[in-house]
Tab-separated table of C-alpha atoms in Angstrom:
chain	number	residue	atom	x	y	z
A	732	MET	CA	26.021	87.895	87.857
A	733	ASN	CA	28.722	90.415	86.913
A	734	ALA	CA	28.167	93.872	88.412
A	735	VAL	CA	29.955	95.607	85.520
A	736	HIS	CA	27.781	93.832	82.936
A	737	VAL	CA	24.604	94.774	84.792
A	738	THR	CA	25.727	98.401	85.169
A	739	VAL	CA	26.603	98.750	81.490
A	740	LEU	CA	23.289	97.202	80.446
A	741	VAL	CA	21.260	99.469	82.745
A	742	VAL	CA	23.073	102.608	81.530
A	743	TYR	CA	22.588	101.549	77.926
A	744	LEU	CA	18.891	100.884	78.435
A	745	VAL	CA	18.404	104.257	80.127
A	746	VAL	CA	20.030	105.965	77.131
A	747	MET	CA	17.827	104.055	74.674
A	748	VAL	CA	14.660	104.835	76.611
A	749	GLY	CA	15.745	108.485	76.811
A	750	ILE	CA	16.203	108.667	73.041
A	751	GLY	CA	12.831	107.014	72.539
A	752	ALA	CA	11.148	109.483	74.902
A	753	TRP	CA	12.852	112.451	73.225
A	754	PHE	CA	11.592	111.535	69.766
A	755	SER	CA	8.140	110.682	71.085
A	756	ARG	CA	7.425	114.385	71.590
A	757	ARG	CA	4.642	115.858	69.480
A	758	SER	CA	7.072	118.322	67.857
A	759	GLN	CA	9.125	115.406	66.520
A	760	VAL	CA	6.252	113.120	65.461
A	761	ALA	CA	3.597	115.464	64.117
A	762	GLY	CA	1.887	112.921	61.872
A	763	SER	CA	1.931	109.492	60.268
A	764	ASP	CA	4.640	110.425	57.747
A	765	ASP	CA	6.966	111.484	60.548
A	766	TYR	CA	6.133	108.275	62.410
A	767	MET	CA	6.702	105.972	59.431
A	768	PHE	CA	9.524	107.755	57.547
A	769	ALA	CA	11.139	110.094	60.101
A	770	GLY	CA	9.881	113.005	58.010
A	771	ARG	CA	12.067	111.746	55.126
A	772	ARG	CA	15.027	113.630	56.538
A	773	LEU	CA	17.434	111.004	57.916
A	774	PRO	CA	21.087	112.073	57.430
A	775	ARG	CA	23.626	109.666	55.930
A	776	PRO	CA	25.413	108.489	59.141
A	777	VAL	CA	22.113	107.729	60.854
A	778	LEU	CA	20.779	106.003	57.744
A	779	VAL	CA	23.876	103.766	57.535
A	780	GLY	CA	23.529	102.918	61.211
A	781	THR	CA	19.841	102.111	61.021
A	782	LEU	CA	20.279	99.947	57.914
A	783	LEU	CA	23.024	97.981	59.659
A	784	ALA	CA	21.315	97.666	63.043
A	785	THR	CA	17.974	96.728	61.495
A	786	TRP	CA	19.518	93.911	59.499
A	787	VAL	CA	22.104	92.685	62.006
A	788	GLY	CA	19.975	91.764	65.003
A	789	SER	CA	19.188	88.501	66.696
A	790	GLY	CA	19.516	86.711	63.350
A	791	THR	CA	23.257	87.498	63.294
A	792	ILE	CA	24.285	87.764	66.952
A	793	ILE	CA	22.365	84.612	67.907
A	794	GLY	CA	21.153	82.733	64.811
A	795	GLY	CA	24.385	83.320	62.871
A	796	ALA	CA	26.470	82.515	65.941
A	797	ASN	CA	24.531	79.242	66.283
A	798	PHE	CA	25.455	78.330	62.696
A	799	ALA	CA	29.149	79.221	63.098
A	800	TYR	CA	29.390	77.344	66.411
A	801	THR	CA	27.854	74.251	64.806
A	802	TYR	CA	29.370	74.208	61.307
A	803	GLY	CA	32.503	76.361	61.479
A	804	PRO	CA	33.922	79.459	59.781
A	805	PHE	CA	34.055	78.305	56.165
A	806	ALA	CA	30.457	77.141	55.976
A	807	SER	CA	29.515	80.447	57.622
A	808	ILE	CA	30.785	82.254	54.552
A	809	PHE	CA	27.865	80.762	52.630
A	810	PHE	CA	25.413	81.496	55.446
A	811	PHE	CA	26.331	85.184	55.682
A	812	ALA	CA	27.067	85.763	51.978
A	813	GLY	CA	23.406	86.494	51.299
A	814	THR	CA	23.805	89.821	53.117
A	815	PRO	CA	26.596	91.504	51.081
A	816	VAL	CA	25.357	90.040	47.800
A	817	GLY	CA	21.855	91.302	48.537
A	818	ILE	CA	23.182	94.734	49.569
A	819	LEU	CA	24.993	95.057	46.227
A	820	VAL	CA	21.677	94.521	44.454
A	821	LEU	CA	20.019	97.078	46.756
A	822	PHE	CA	22.770	99.562	45.898
A	823	LEU	CA	21.874	99.297	42.218
A	824	ILE	CA	18.184	99.946	42.826
A	825	ALA	CA	18.413	102.306	45.858
A	826	GLY	CA	17.730	105.414	43.782
A	827	LYS	CA	14.649	103.843	42.237
A	828	ILE	CA	13.341	102.809	45.670
A	829	ARG	CA	13.820	106.362	47.018
A	830	GLU	CA	12.010	107.866	44.040
A	831	ALA	CA	9.075	105.441	44.379
A	832	ALA	CA	8.759	106.379	48.081
A	833	LYS	CA	5.987	103.872	48.827
A	834	ARG	CA	4.917	103.328	52.412
A	835	THR	CA	4.920	99.515	52.122
A	836	VAL	CA	6.055	96.831	49.685
A	837	PRO	CA	2.425	95.659	49.113
A	838	GLU	CA	1.621	99.245	48.037
A	839	LEU	CA	4.453	99.008	45.505
A	840	LEU	CA	2.973	95.763	44.190
A	841	GLU	CA	-0.519	97.243	43.955
A	842	ALA	CA	0.666	99.963	41.583
A	843	ARG	CA	1.480	97.262	39.060
A	844	PHE	CA	-0.707	94.264	39.911
A	845	GLY	CA	-3.797	95.690	41.600
A	846	THR	CA	-5.596	95.517	44.935
A	847	SER	CA	-5.835	91.743	45.280
A	848	THR	CA	-2.058	91.397	45.028
A	849	ARG	CA	-1.590	94.070	47.664
A	850	MET	CA	-3.890	92.263	50.088
A	851	VAL	CA	-2.164	88.910	49.652
A	852	ALA	CA	1.272	90.520	49.951
A	853	ALA	CA	0.220	92.332	53.135
A	854	ALA	CA	-0.965	89.072	54.714
A	855	ILE	CA	2.305	87.308	53.802
A	856	THR	CA	4.387	90.211	55.112
A	857	LEU	CA	2.557	90.116	58.433
A	858	LEU	CA	3.003	86.339	58.667
A	859	ALA	CA	6.759	86.629	58.126
A	860	TYR	CA	7.455	89.788	60.105
A	861	VAL	CA	5.608	88.590	63.191
A	862	GLY	CA	8.031	85.637	63.132
A	863	ILE	CA	11.036	87.952	62.846
A	864	VAL	CA	9.808	90.059	65.762
A	865	ALA	CA	9.260	86.851	67.738
A	866	TYR	CA	12.878	85.751	67.543
A	867	GLN	CA	14.071	89.217	68.564
A	868	PHE	CA	12.022	88.756	71.748
A	869	THR	CA	13.624	85.346	72.340
A	870	GLY	CA	17.119	86.626	71.559
A	871	GLY	CA	16.772	89.455	74.032
A	872	GLY	CA	15.568	86.965	76.618
A	873	TYR	CA	18.782	84.947	76.140
A	874	ILE	CA	20.933	87.999	76.798
A	875	LEU	CA	19.056	89.136	79.891
A	876	SER	CA	19.259	85.609	81.321
A	877	LEU	CA	23.055	85.692	80.901
A	878	ILE	CA	23.470	89.062	82.611
A	879	THR	CA	20.821	88.897	85.323
A	880	PRO	CA	19.123	86.238	87.483
A	881	LEU	CA	16.089	86.409	85.169
A	882	SER	CA	15.051	83.307	83.244
A	883	THR	CA	14.972	83.361	79.441
A	884	GLY	CA	11.171	83.478	79.564
A	885	GLN	CA	11.138	86.465	81.897
A	886	GLY	CA	13.800	88.203	79.818
A	887	THR	CA	11.729	87.596	76.685
A	888	ILE	CA	8.759	89.430	78.201
A	889	ILE	CA	10.908	92.398	79.274
A	890	THR	CA	12.502	92.559	75.826
A	891	GLY	CA	9.085	92.545	74.189
A	892	LEU	CA	7.904	95.416	76.368
A	893	LEU	CA	10.977	97.535	75.569
A	894	ILE	CA	10.725	96.831	71.834
A	895	ALA	CA	7.052	97.802	71.842
A	896	PHE	CA	7.815	101.014	73.795
A	897	LEU	CA	10.372	102.243	71.244
A	898	ALA	CA	8.119	101.425	68.294
A	899	VAL	CA	4.970	102.936	69.835
A	900	GLY	CA	6.691	106.148	70.922
A	901	GLY	CA	8.760	107.944	68.302
A	902	GLY	CA	8.361	105.596	65.351
A	903	LEU	CA	11.257	105.547	62.877
A	904	LEU	CA	12.886	108.639	64.373
A	905	SER	CA	13.537	106.998	67.737
A	906	VAL	CA	14.320	103.632	66.137
A	907	ALA	CA	16.805	105.119	63.645
A	908	TRP	CA	18.769	107.125	66.203
A	909	THR	CA	18.983	104.244	68.676
A	910	ASP	CA	20.018	102.064	65.736
A	911	ALA	CA	22.897	104.394	64.888
A	912	LEU	CA	24.171	104.389	68.489
A	913	SER	CA	23.865	100.598	68.743
A	914	ALA	CA	25.666	100.040	65.431
A	915	LEU	CA	28.642	102.124	66.541
A	916	VAL	CA	28.905	100.375	69.925
A	917	ILE	CA	28.561	96.809	68.653
A	918	VAL	CA	31.012	97.230	65.760
A	919	VAL	CA	33.723	98.678	68.003
A	920	THR	CA	33.257	96.146	70.801
A	921	LEU	CA	33.086	93.106	68.499
A	922	VAL	CA	36.366	94.099	66.819
A	923	VAL	CA	38.043	94.711	70.203
A	924	ALA	CA	36.696	91.436	71.589
A	925	LEU	CA	37.910	89.513	68.546
A	926	GLY	CA	41.465	90.777	69.018
A	927	TYR	CA	41.421	90.091	72.754
A	928	VAL	CA	39.955	86.572	72.571
A	929	PHE	CA	42.279	85.453	69.786
A	930	VAL	CA	45.384	86.765	71.524
A	931	GLN	CA	44.610	85.933	75.178
A	932	ASP	CA	42.396	82.843	74.970
A	933	VAL	CA	42.846	81.169	71.587
A	934	GLY	CA	46.568	81.755	71.048
A	935	GLY	CA	46.448	83.079	67.477
A	936	LEU	CA	45.101	81.874	64.154
A	937	GLY	CA	47.337	78.795	64.065
A	938	SER	CA	46.098	77.573	67.424
A	939	TYR	CA	42.539	78.423	66.358
A	940	ALA	CA	42.771	76.141	63.336
A	941	ASP	CA	44.351	73.360	65.405
A	942	GLN	CA	41.521	73.364	67.944
A	943	LEU	CA	38.576	73.399	65.550
A	944	ALA	CA	36.833	70.064	65.005
A	945	ALA	CA	37.776	68.425	61.702
A	946	PRO	CA	34.402	68.979	59.942
A	947	MET	CA	34.635	72.698	60.733
A	948	LEU	CA	37.833	72.969	58.689
A	949	THR	CA	36.045	71.858	55.537
A	950	LEU	CA	34.435	74.290	53.116
A	951	THR	CA	30.954	72.948	53.812
A	952	GLY	CA	31.204	72.212	57.545
A	953	GLY	CA	29.757	68.758	56.945
A	954	LEU	CA	26.676	70.090	55.141
A	955	SER	CA	25.728	69.141	51.603
A	956	PRO	CA	25.815	71.822	48.879
A	957	LEU	CA	22.008	71.768	48.801
A	958	GLN	CA	21.840	72.361	52.549
A	959	LEU	CA	24.295	75.280	52.262
A	960	LEU	CA	22.178	76.807	49.515
A	961	GLY	CA	19.188	76.412	51.811
A	962	TYR	CA	20.912	78.664	54.364
A	963	PHE	CA	22.200	81.212	51.830
A	964	LEU	CA	18.950	81.881	49.990
A	965	PRO	CA	16.675	83.016	52.863
A	966	LEU	CA	18.998	85.886	53.849
A	967	PHE	CA	19.576	86.862	50.223
A	968	LEU	CA	15.901	86.835	49.267
A	969	LEU	CA	14.769	88.675	52.395
A	970	ILE	CA	17.141	91.605	51.961
A	971	LEU	CA	16.197	91.978	48.289
A	972	ALA	CA	12.589	92.786	49.160
A	973	ASP	CA	12.794	93.647	52.856
A	974	GLN	CA	10.186	96.301	53.581
A	975	ASN	CA	12.432	97.758	56.300
A	976	MET	CA	15.217	98.375	53.804
A	977	TYR	CA	12.813	100.007	51.353
A	978	GLN	CA	11.267	102.212	54.042
A	979	ARG	CA	14.663	103.379	55.290
A	980	LEU	CA	15.881	104.188	51.797
A	981	ALA	CA	12.618	106.077	51.249
A	982	ALA	CA	13.365	108.006	54.464
A	983	ALA	CA	16.647	109.316	53.035
A	984	ARG	CA	16.915	113.006	52.186
A	985	ASP	CA	17.389	112.214	48.499
A	986	ALA	CA	18.335	109.416	46.071
A	987	GLY	CA	22.060	110.177	46.378
A	988	THR	CA	21.939	109.770	50.161
A	989	ALA	CA	20.078	106.486	49.727
A	990	ARG	CA	22.784	105.064	47.420
A	991	SER	CA	25.770	106.210	49.473
A	992	SER	CA	24.171	104.932	52.679
A	993	THR	CA	23.706	101.529	51.064
A	994	ALA	CA	27.426	101.480	50.273
A	995	GLY	CA	28.189	102.223	53.930
A	996	PHE	CA	25.811	99.438	54.935
A	997	PHE	CA	27.726	97.013	52.683
A	998	PHE	CA	31.110	97.666	54.293
A	999	GLY	CA	29.678	97.883	57.802
A	1000	SER	CA	28.095	94.439	57.517
A	1001	PHE	CA	31.541	92.785	57.366
A	1002	LEU	CA	32.545	94.488	60.621
A	1003	VAL	CA	29.811	92.497	62.340
A	1004	THR	CA	29.558	89.177	60.484
A	1005	VAL	CA	33.317	88.441	60.405
A	1006	PRO	CA	33.865	88.891	64.185
A	1007	VAL	CA	30.668	86.942	64.938
A	1008	THR	CA	31.831	84.053	62.743
A	1009	LEU	CA	35.308	83.868	64.271
A	1010	LEU	CA	34.188	84.371	67.870
A	1011	ALA	CA	31.343	81.844	67.648
A	1012	SER	CA	33.497	79.168	66.010
A	1013	ALA	CA	36.221	79.730	68.639
A	1014	SER	CA	33.543	79.308	71.281
A	1015	SER	CA	33.003	75.747	69.989
A	1016	PHE	CA	36.243	74.672	71.694
A	1017	LEU	CA	36.519	77.330	74.398
A	1018	LEU	CA	32.998	76.611	75.665
A	1019	PRO	CA	31.973	73.177	74.399
A	1020	GLY	CA	28.499	71.980	75.223
A	1021	ILE	CA	26.831	75.374	75.631
A	1022	GLU	CA	23.579	76.332	73.912
A	1023	PRO	CA	24.739	77.241	70.349
A	1024	ASP	CA	22.471	80.304	70.285
A	1025	THR	CA	24.660	81.869	73.007
A	1026	ALA	CA	28.036	81.178	71.338
A	1027	VAL	CA	29.155	84.821	71.169
A	1028	LEU	CA	27.225	86.033	74.181
A	1029	SER	CA	28.706	83.371	76.476
A	1030	LEU	CA	32.262	84.492	75.668
A	1031	ALA	CA	31.339	87.906	77.026
A	1032	ALA	CA	29.338	86.564	79.965
A	1033	GLU	CA	31.901	83.948	81.067
A	1034	GLY	CA	34.884	86.290	81.357
A	1035	TYR	CA	36.697	85.584	78.078
A	1036	THR	CA	36.751	89.350	77.466
A	1037	PRO	CA	37.497	92.257	79.860
A	1038	ALA	CA	34.447	93.045	81.962
A	1039	LEU	CA	33.784	96.408	80.303
A	1040	VAL	CA	34.163	94.997	76.774
A	1041	GLY	CA	31.997	92.030	77.661
A	1042	GLY	CA	29.365	94.328	79.125
A	1043	LEU	CA	29.364	96.476	75.994
A	1044	ILE	CA	29.058	93.399	73.761
A	1045	LEU	CA	26.101	92.127	75.744
A	1046	ALA	CA	24.477	95.554	75.956
A	1047	GLY	CA	25.202	96.320	72.289
A	1048	ALA	CA	23.861	92.950	71.177
A	1049	PHE	CA	20.755	93.495	73.268
A	1050	ALA	CA	20.341	96.956	71.779
A	1051	PHE	CA	20.699	95.534	68.242
A	1052	ILE	CA	17.983	93.037	69.020
A	1053	VAL	CA	15.711	95.695	70.503
A	1054	THR	CA	16.111	98.073	67.568
A	1055	THR	CA	15.694	95.304	64.993
A	1056	GLY	CA	12.555	94.129	66.745
A	1057	SER	CA	11.237	97.704	66.881
A	1058	SER	CA	11.913	98.145	63.184
A	1059	PHE	CA	10.059	95.017	62.117
A	1060	LEU	CA	7.261	95.735	64.578
A	1061	LEU	CA	6.855	99.270	63.226
A	1062	SER	CA	7.016	98.035	59.641
A	1063	SER	CA	4.481	95.231	60.028
A	1064	ALA	CA	2.100	97.593	61.835
A	1065	GLY	CA	2.419	99.819	58.781
A	1066	ASN	CA	0.954	96.984	56.705
A	1067	VAL	CA	-2.089	96.934	58.968
A	1068	VAL	CA	-2.555	100.701	58.723
A	1069	TYR	CA	-1.863	101.403	55.052
A	1070	ASP	CA	-2.580	98.100	53.306
A	1071	LEU	CA	-5.676	97.129	55.283
A	1072	TYR	CA	-7.196	99.864	57.453
A	1073	ALA	CA	-6.702	102.972	55.285
A	1074	ARG	CA	-7.247	101.030	52.064
A	1075	PHE	CA	-10.731	99.872	53.026
A	1076	ALA	CA	-11.923	102.635	55.349
A	1077	ARG	CA	-15.268	104.105	54.246
A	1078	THR	CA	-13.856	107.609	54.466
A	1079	GLU	CA	-10.283	108.809	54.258
A	1080	PRO	CA	-8.921	108.507	57.835
A	1081	SER	CA	-7.323	111.578	59.314
A	1082	ASP	CA	-3.596	111.676	59.868
A	1083	ARG	CA	-4.151	111.591	63.622
A	1084	ARG	CA	-6.391	108.513	63.356
A	1085	ARG	CA	-3.855	106.667	61.196
A	1086	LEU	CA	-1.172	107.430	63.769
A	1087	GLY	CA	-3.382	106.052	66.553
A	1088	VAL	CA	-4.214	102.877	64.631
A	1089	HIS	CA	-0.505	102.416	63.856
A	1090	ARG	CA	0.393	102.511	67.520
A	1091	LEU	CA	-2.398	100.115	68.506
A	1092	SER	CA	-1.291	97.747	65.732
A	1093	VAL	CA	2.236	97.756	67.160
A	1094	LEU	CA	0.903	96.510	70.482
A	1095	GLY	CA	-1.296	93.832	68.919
A	1096	ILE	CA	1.492	92.447	66.740
A	1097	ALA	CA	3.847	92.391	69.738
A	1098	VAL	CA	1.444	90.060	71.544
A	1099	LEU	CA	1.151	87.784	68.486
A	1100	ALA	CA	4.944	87.675	68.143
A	1101	TYR	CA	5.392	86.594	71.739
A	1102	VAL	CA	2.886	83.761	71.290
A	1103	LEU	CA	4.518	82.570	68.029
A	1104	GLY	CA	7.969	82.536	69.622
A	1105	GLN	CA	6.874	79.871	72.088
A	1106	PHE	CA	6.484	77.281	69.298
A	1107	PHE	CA	10.040	77.263	67.847
A	1108	PRO	CA	12.976	75.444	69.492
A	1109	SER	CA	15.666	77.980	68.561
A	1110	VAL	CA	16.253	81.415	67.095
A	1111	LEU	CA	17.913	79.862	64.035
A	1112	ALA	CA	14.885	77.688	63.258
A	1113	LEU	CA	12.446	80.597	63.540
A	1114	GLN	CA	14.812	82.864	61.608
A	1115	VAL	CA	15.066	80.560	58.583
A	1116	TYR	CA	11.289	79.994	58.573
A	1117	ALA	CA	10.410	83.714	58.688
A	1118	TYR	CA	13.023	84.716	56.099
A	1119	THR	CA	11.897	81.986	53.729
A	1120	VAL	CA	8.185	82.801	53.900
A	1121	TYR	CA	8.828	86.430	53.013
A	1122	GLY	CA	11.684	85.981	50.570
A	1123	VAL	CA	10.196	83.333	48.292
A	1124	ALA	CA	6.722	84.891	48.242
A	1125	ILE	CA	7.546	88.589	47.886
A	1126	ALA	CA	10.989	88.973	46.268
A	1127	PRO	CA	10.104	87.462	42.848
A	1128	ALA	CA	7.002	89.668	42.546
A	1129	VAL	CA	8.911	92.813	43.576
A	1130	PHE	CA	11.605	92.166	41.012
A	1131	ALA	CA	8.955	91.544	38.400
A	1132	VAL	CA	7.628	95.057	39.140
A	1133	LEU	CA	11.081	96.538	38.708
A	1134	PHE	CA	12.461	94.508	35.814
A	1135	TRP	CA	9.904	92.322	33.968
A	1136	PRO	CA	7.093	94.155	32.125
A	1137	ARG	CA	5.387	90.914	31.020
A	1138	ALA	CA	4.524	89.787	34.549
A	1139	THR	CA	0.776	89.730	35.202
A	1140	THR	CA	-1.480	89.918	38.222
A	1141	ALA	CA	-2.368	86.234	37.870
A	1142	GLY	CA	1.332	85.341	37.762
A	1143	ALA	CA	2.190	87.427	40.832
A	1144	LEU	CA	-0.718	86.042	42.844
A	1145	SER	CA	0.053	82.443	41.875
A	1146	SER	CA	3.701	82.934	42.799
A	1147	MET	CA	2.966	84.392	46.236
A	1148	VAL	CA	0.248	81.947	47.241
A	1149	LEU	CA	2.014	78.794	46.056
A	1150	ALA	CA	5.330	79.864	47.620
A	1151	THR	CA	3.695	80.496	50.989
A	1152	VAL	CA	1.680	77.265	50.969
A	1153	THR	CA	4.754	75.258	49.967
A	1154	THR	CA	6.930	76.807	52.696
A	1155	VAL	CA	4.372	76.423	55.490
A	1156	GLY	CA	3.533	72.872	54.359
A	1157	TRP	CA	7.214	71.899	54.215
A	1158	GLU	CA	7.833	73.260	57.721
A	1159	THR	CA	4.671	71.672	59.127
A	1160	ALA	CA	5.655	68.277	57.733
A	1161	GLY	CA	9.056	68.540	59.457
A	1162	LEU	CA	10.967	68.187	56.183
A	1163	SER	CA	13.194	71.207	56.877
A	1164	ASP	CA	15.372	69.005	59.091
A	1165	GLN	CA	16.779	67.505	55.895
A	1166	VAL	CA	16.509	70.386	53.398
A	1167	ASN	CA	15.365	73.926	54.118
A	1168	ALA	CA	12.035	74.819	52.544
A	1169	VAL	CA	13.541	77.539	50.338
A	1170	ILE	CA	15.118	74.896	48.068
A	1171	VAL	CA	11.626	73.755	47.093
A	1172	SER	CA	9.513	76.884	47.487
A	1173	LEU	CA	11.741	79.291	45.526
A	1174	PRO	CA	11.548	77.274	42.270
A	1175	VAL	CA	7.794	76.916	42.822
A	1176	SER	CA	7.501	80.708	43.212
A	1177	VAL	CA	9.572	81.631	40.171
A	1178	VAL	CA	8.076	78.979	37.876
A	1179	ALA	CA	4.537	79.987	38.866
A	1180	LEU	CA	5.297	83.665	38.233
A	1181	VAL	CA	6.806	83.050	34.799
A	1182	VAL	CA	4.511	80.328	33.502
A	1183	VAL	CA	1.211	81.843	34.664
A	1184	SER	CA	2.251	85.309	33.421
A	1185	LEU	CA	3.103	83.935	29.985
A	1186	LEU	CA	-0.148	81.971	29.831
A	1187	THR	CA	-2.433	84.798	30.930
A	1188	GLY	CA	-0.833	87.831	29.327
A	1189	ARG	CA	-1.968	91.300	30.364
A	1190	THR	CA	-5.683	91.870	30.915
A	1191	THR	CA	-7.766	94.945	30.275
A	1192	GLN	CA	-8.218	95.422	34.019
A	1193	GLU	CA	-4.558	95.254	34.941
A	1194	PRO	CA	-2.722	98.532	35.678
A	1195	ASP	CA	0.579	99.085	33.929
A	1196	ARG	CA	3.631	100.837	35.403
A	1197	ARG	CA	1.948	104.241	35.057
A	1198	GLY	CA	-1.164	103.124	36.961
A	1199	GLN	CA	-3.205	103.064	33.690
A	1200	THR	CA	-4.974	100.137	32.090
A	1201	SER	CA	-3.616	98.424	29.000
A	1202	GLY	CA	-5.054	96.151	26.392
A	1203	ALA	CA	-4.399	92.447	26.089
A	1204	GLY	CA	-1.108	91.458	24.582
């Protein structure tokens, strides 16, 4: 146990808890809109930071590091490419998302496809987001076990409690500001660590290439093109329809802030994914035989970086995981409140009651996430599963709302249900060891959406883009 690492982590946690407590005050969170959207007043630097920290959590620091450690830097290009490509698409539609200003993605779908679609989408979102929260818990447990005498299981419980505290307290305000701080710290320390490790421990790029295993020097890392596509698509599809991204863009001051913040998110993502790729792949020969999930974290924990830098990497990575978990926890609880509770309440719930239900939902989902996390062998496995469930079921329907007027309710429902059943069935049968489920479930989703929509046409009961009914055609 390194005293510097422990000190840095404790100081960092105190700061995060302090920010959470500050924004938990009644004057900062006066109602459900403040809790969910930070009063729709997030400034550009904070919005860039929260977009980056929300997306780059355990899935990058641990799941992405696992991939780079196992398959090398070139194959990692395909793994991480889904992020910048997806961000470019978000940039093009950021203004439209801000103007729509929906609380949840299922609410966006309901405006076009009706109540039944919203209910199914809410259930799918909860199924996927609970999984994403679960691997943040596990990722935080890994980090605490490296810094302290705690076991991974004990660290997972502590991480879950901290994540729940931030989400329950100040909502998006506390999450966004801790995100911005974490993004700044982790970007700076990863870049510094990369320079230090490559100069002091690796011996430069030439020595790096010489020490990598032969398969890692190939473009595919020993994977087939179909397997590479199976890793690219989940990230790409998730970011296209990620409810967290939509909610943060809706929390911007205006459409212009939303677009410019997305551009900052695009460039910032490279400052995290490139160092993670290079550090994790270097770890494959500096620290052979370690748990791949800890490829970057072990470099910091085992003294391959200066103690202060290593402590900041570990603390920053932990903070990224905590804020990402808080974001997905807050977002999925929003599905319970707005898509289920408020939608079917006999009378319109008061703002105070919605806020109370939101906070209780956060706690309930945290418990479910912890239980789910016990059934997956690694962060990477749970990550790919959760991304795939959400991406293949929700992204095609969302893009149909935005770009394809001929899509129908029957088509959207068929797409979502068949995509989810296919993904869960594929995972349950253990077939993802050969080919990730997205390779099968995405075509099923898109074909179902297109074919069923063309066969059914629009019905007299189906709302159009303006929320009105239209005739058959």
